PDB file of C-alpha atoms in Angstrom:
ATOM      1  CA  UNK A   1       0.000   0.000   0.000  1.00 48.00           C
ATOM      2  CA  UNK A   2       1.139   3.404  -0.779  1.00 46.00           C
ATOM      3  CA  UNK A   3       0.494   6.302   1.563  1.00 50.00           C
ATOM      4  CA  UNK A   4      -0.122   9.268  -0.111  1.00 53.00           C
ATOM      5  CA  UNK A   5       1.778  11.910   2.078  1.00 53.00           C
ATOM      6  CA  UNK A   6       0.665  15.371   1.497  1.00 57.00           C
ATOM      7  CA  UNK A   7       3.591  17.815   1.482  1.00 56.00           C
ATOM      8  CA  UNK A   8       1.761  21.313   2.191  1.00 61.00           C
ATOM      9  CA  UNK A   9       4.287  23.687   2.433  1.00 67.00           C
ATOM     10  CA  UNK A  10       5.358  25.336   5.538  1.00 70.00           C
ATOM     11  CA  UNK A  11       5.135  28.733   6.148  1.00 72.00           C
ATOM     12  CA  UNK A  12       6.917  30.513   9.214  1.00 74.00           C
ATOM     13  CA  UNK A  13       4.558  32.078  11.519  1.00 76.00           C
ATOM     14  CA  UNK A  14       4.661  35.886  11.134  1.00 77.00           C
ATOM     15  CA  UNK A  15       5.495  37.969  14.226  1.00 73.00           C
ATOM     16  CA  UNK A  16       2.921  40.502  15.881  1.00 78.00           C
ATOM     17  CA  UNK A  17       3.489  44.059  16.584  1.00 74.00           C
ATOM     18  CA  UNK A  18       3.261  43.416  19.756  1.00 71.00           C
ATOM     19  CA  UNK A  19       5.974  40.678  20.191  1.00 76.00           C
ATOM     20  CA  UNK A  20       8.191  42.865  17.988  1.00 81.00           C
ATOM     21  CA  UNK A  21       7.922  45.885  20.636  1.00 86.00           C
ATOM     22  CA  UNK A  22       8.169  42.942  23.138  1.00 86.00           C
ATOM     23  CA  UNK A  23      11.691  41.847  21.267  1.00 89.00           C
ATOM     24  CA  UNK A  24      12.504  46.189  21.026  1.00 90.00           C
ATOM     25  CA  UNK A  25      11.973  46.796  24.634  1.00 92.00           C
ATOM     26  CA  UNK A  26      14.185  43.424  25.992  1.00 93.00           C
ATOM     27  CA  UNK A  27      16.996  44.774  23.714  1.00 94.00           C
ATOM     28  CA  UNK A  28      16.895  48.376  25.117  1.00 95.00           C
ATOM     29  CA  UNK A  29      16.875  46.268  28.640  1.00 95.00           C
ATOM     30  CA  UNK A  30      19.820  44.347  27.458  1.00 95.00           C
ATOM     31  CA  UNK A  31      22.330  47.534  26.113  1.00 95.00           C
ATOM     32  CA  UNK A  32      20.859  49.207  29.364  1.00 93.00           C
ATOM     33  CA  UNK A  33      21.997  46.394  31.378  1.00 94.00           C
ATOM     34  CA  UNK A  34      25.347  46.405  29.642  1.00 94.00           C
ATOM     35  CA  UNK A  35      26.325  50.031  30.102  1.00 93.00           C
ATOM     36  CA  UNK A  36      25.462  50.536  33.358  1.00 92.00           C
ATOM     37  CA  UNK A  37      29.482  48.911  34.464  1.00 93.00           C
ATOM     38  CA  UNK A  38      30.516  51.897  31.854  1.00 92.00           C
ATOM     39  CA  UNK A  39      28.202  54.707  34.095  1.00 91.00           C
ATOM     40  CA  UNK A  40      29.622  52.923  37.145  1.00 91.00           C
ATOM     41  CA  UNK A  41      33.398  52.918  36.236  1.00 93.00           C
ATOM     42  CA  UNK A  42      33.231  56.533  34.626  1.00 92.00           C
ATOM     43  CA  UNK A  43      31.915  57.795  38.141  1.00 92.00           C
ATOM     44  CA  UNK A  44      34.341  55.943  40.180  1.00 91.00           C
ATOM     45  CA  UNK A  45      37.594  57.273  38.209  1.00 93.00           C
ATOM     46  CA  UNK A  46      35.963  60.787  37.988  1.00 93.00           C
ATOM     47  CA  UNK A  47      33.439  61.362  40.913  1.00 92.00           C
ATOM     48  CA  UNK A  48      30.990  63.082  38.867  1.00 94.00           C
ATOM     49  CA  UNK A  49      29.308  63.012  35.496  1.00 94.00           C
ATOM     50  CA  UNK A  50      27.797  66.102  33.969  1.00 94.00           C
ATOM     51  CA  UNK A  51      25.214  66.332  31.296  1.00 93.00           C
ATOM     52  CA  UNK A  52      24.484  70.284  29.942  1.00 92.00           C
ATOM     53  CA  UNK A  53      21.108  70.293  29.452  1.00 91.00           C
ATOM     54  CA  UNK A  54      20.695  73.850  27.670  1.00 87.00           C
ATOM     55  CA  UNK A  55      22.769  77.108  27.698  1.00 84.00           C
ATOM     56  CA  UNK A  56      20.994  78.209  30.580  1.00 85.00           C
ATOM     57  CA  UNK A  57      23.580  78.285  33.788  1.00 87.00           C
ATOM     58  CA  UNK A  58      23.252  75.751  36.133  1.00 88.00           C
ATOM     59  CA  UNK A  59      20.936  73.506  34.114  1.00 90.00           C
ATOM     60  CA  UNK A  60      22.279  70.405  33.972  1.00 93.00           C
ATOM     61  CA  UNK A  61      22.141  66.848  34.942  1.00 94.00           C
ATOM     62  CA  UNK A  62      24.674  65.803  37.541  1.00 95.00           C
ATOM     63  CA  UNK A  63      25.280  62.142  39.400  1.00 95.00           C
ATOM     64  CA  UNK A  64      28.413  62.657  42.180  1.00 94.00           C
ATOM     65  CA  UNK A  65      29.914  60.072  44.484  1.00 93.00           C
ATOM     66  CA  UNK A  66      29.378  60.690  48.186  1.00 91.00           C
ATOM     67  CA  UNK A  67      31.990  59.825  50.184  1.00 90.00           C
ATOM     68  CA  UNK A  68      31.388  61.053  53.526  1.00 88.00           C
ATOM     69  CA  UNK A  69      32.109  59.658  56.647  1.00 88.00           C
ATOM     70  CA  UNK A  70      28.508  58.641  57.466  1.00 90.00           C
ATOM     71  CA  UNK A  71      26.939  58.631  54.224  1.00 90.00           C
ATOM     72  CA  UNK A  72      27.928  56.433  50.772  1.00 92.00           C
ATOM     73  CA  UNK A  73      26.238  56.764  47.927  1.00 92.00           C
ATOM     74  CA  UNK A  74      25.151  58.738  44.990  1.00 93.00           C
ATOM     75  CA  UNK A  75      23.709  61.980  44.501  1.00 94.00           C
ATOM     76  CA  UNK A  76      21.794  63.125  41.724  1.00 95.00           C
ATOM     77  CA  UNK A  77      20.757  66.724  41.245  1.00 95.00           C
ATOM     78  CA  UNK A  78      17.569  66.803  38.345  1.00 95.00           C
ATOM     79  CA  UNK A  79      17.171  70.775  37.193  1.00 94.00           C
ATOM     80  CA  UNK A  80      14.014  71.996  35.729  1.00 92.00           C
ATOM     81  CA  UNK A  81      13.453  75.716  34.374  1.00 89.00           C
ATOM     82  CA  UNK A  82      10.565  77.196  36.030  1.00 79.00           C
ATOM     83  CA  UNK A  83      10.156  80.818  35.311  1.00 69.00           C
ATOM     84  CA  UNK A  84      11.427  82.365  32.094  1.00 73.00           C
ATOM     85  CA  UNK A  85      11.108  86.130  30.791  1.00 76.00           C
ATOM     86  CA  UNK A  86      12.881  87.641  28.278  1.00 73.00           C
ATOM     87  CA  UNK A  87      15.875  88.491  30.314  1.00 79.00           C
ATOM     88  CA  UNK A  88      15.232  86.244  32.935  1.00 86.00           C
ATOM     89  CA  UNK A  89      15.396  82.483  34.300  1.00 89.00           C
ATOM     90  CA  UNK A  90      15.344  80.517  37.225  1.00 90.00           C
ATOM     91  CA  UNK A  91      16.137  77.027  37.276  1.00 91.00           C
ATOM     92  CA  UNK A  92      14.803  75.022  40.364  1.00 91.00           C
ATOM     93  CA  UNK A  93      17.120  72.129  41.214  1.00 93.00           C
ATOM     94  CA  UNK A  94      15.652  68.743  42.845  1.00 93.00           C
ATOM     95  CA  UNK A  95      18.715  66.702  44.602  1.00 93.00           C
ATOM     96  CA  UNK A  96      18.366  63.106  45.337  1.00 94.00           C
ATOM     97  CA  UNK A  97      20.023  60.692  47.266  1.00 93.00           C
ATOM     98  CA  UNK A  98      21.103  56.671  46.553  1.00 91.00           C
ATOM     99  CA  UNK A  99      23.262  55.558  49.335  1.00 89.00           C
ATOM    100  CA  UNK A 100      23.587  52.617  50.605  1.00 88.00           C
ATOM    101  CA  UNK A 101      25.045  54.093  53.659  1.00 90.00           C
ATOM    102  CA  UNK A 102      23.552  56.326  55.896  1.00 87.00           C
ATOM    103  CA  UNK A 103      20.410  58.924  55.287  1.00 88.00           C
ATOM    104  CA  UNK A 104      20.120  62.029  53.049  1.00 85.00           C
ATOM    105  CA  UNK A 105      17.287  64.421  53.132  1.00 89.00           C
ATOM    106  CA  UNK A 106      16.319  65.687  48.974  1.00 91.00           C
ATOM    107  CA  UNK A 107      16.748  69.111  49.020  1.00 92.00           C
ATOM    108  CA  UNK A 108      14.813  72.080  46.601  1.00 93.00           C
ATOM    109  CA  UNK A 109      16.521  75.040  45.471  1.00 92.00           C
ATOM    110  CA  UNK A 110      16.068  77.485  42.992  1.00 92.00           C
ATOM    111  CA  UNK A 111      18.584  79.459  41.482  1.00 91.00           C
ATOM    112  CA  UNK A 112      17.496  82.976  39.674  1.00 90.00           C
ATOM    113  CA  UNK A 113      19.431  84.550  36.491  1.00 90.00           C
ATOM    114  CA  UNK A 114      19.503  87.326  34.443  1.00 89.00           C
ATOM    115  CA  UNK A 115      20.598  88.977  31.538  1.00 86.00           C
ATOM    116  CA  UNK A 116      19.967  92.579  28.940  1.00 84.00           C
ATOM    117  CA  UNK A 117      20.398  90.789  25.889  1.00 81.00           C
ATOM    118  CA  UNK A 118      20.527  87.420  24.455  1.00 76.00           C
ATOM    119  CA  UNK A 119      24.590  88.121  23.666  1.00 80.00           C
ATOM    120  CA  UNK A 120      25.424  88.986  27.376  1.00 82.00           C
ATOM    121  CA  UNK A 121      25.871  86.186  29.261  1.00 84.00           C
ATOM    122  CA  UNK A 122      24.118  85.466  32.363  1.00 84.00           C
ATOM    123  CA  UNK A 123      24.730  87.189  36.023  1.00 84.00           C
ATOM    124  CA  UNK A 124      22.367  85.553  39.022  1.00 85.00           C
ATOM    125  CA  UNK A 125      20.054  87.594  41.106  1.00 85.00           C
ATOM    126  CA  UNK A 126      19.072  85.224  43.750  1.00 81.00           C
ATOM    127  CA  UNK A 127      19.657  81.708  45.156  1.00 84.00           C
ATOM    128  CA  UNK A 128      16.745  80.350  47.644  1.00 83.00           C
ATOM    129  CA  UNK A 129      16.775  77.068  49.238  1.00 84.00           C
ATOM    130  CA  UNK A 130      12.966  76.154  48.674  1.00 81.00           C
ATOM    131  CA  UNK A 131      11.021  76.023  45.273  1.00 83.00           C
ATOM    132  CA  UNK A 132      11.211  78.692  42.614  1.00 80.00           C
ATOM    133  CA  UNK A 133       8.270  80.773  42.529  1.00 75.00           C
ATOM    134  CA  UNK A 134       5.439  80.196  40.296  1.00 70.00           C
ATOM    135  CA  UNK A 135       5.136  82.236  36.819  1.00 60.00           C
TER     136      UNK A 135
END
């Protein structure tokens, strides 16, 4: 007896959107994953890592080792502009603490700047230690 054996040809099964954002997002986790030993090494051999965040003075992202006698960690100090005029800026700056030893309170400031023309540069006003004013 012969078996007729039906050869239907097989076709790979096609992917959905959502197991290709699925496949995106656990590659992003992966380089993420991989280049956090380059953040950690960068701040060990320089104690701080800077990111300029506009021309603005004073706005910019900033992770520092702290090295203190009681406290170990990380800081992290996250600026955000929060009044602008046409001469004038303040940037209120949120700081953050990850240590691992001892306790750090976040602390608010706001820093206020100035300036007569867009080609001068910028000369502060005022420095508060609570949250910039509201527009």
């Amino acid at each position: 007896m012969t078996e007729n054996v039906r050869q239907e040809s097989v076709q790979p099964r096609r992917r959905t959107p959502l197991q290709r954002v699925g496949c995106g997002c656990a590659v992003l986790v992966w380089l993420v994953f991989l280049l956090v030993p380059c953040f950690m090494i960068t701040l060990a051999t320089q104690g701080q890592i800077t990111v300029a965040l506009s021309d603005v003075p004073e706005h910019e992202l900033r992770f520092w080792l702290v090295m203190d006698a009681r406290e170990r960690g990380i800081g992290v100090s996250l600026p955000t502009i929060s009044q602008t005029s046409e001469t004038g800026v303040c940037v209120q700056t949120t700081v953050q603490y990850l240590l691992w030893m001892g306790r750090g309170e976040p602390t608010v400031f706001c820093d206020c700047f100035e300036r007569e023309t867009a080609d001068q540069p910028w000369g502060m006003i005022s420095t508060a230690m609570q949250s910039c004013p509201a527009r």
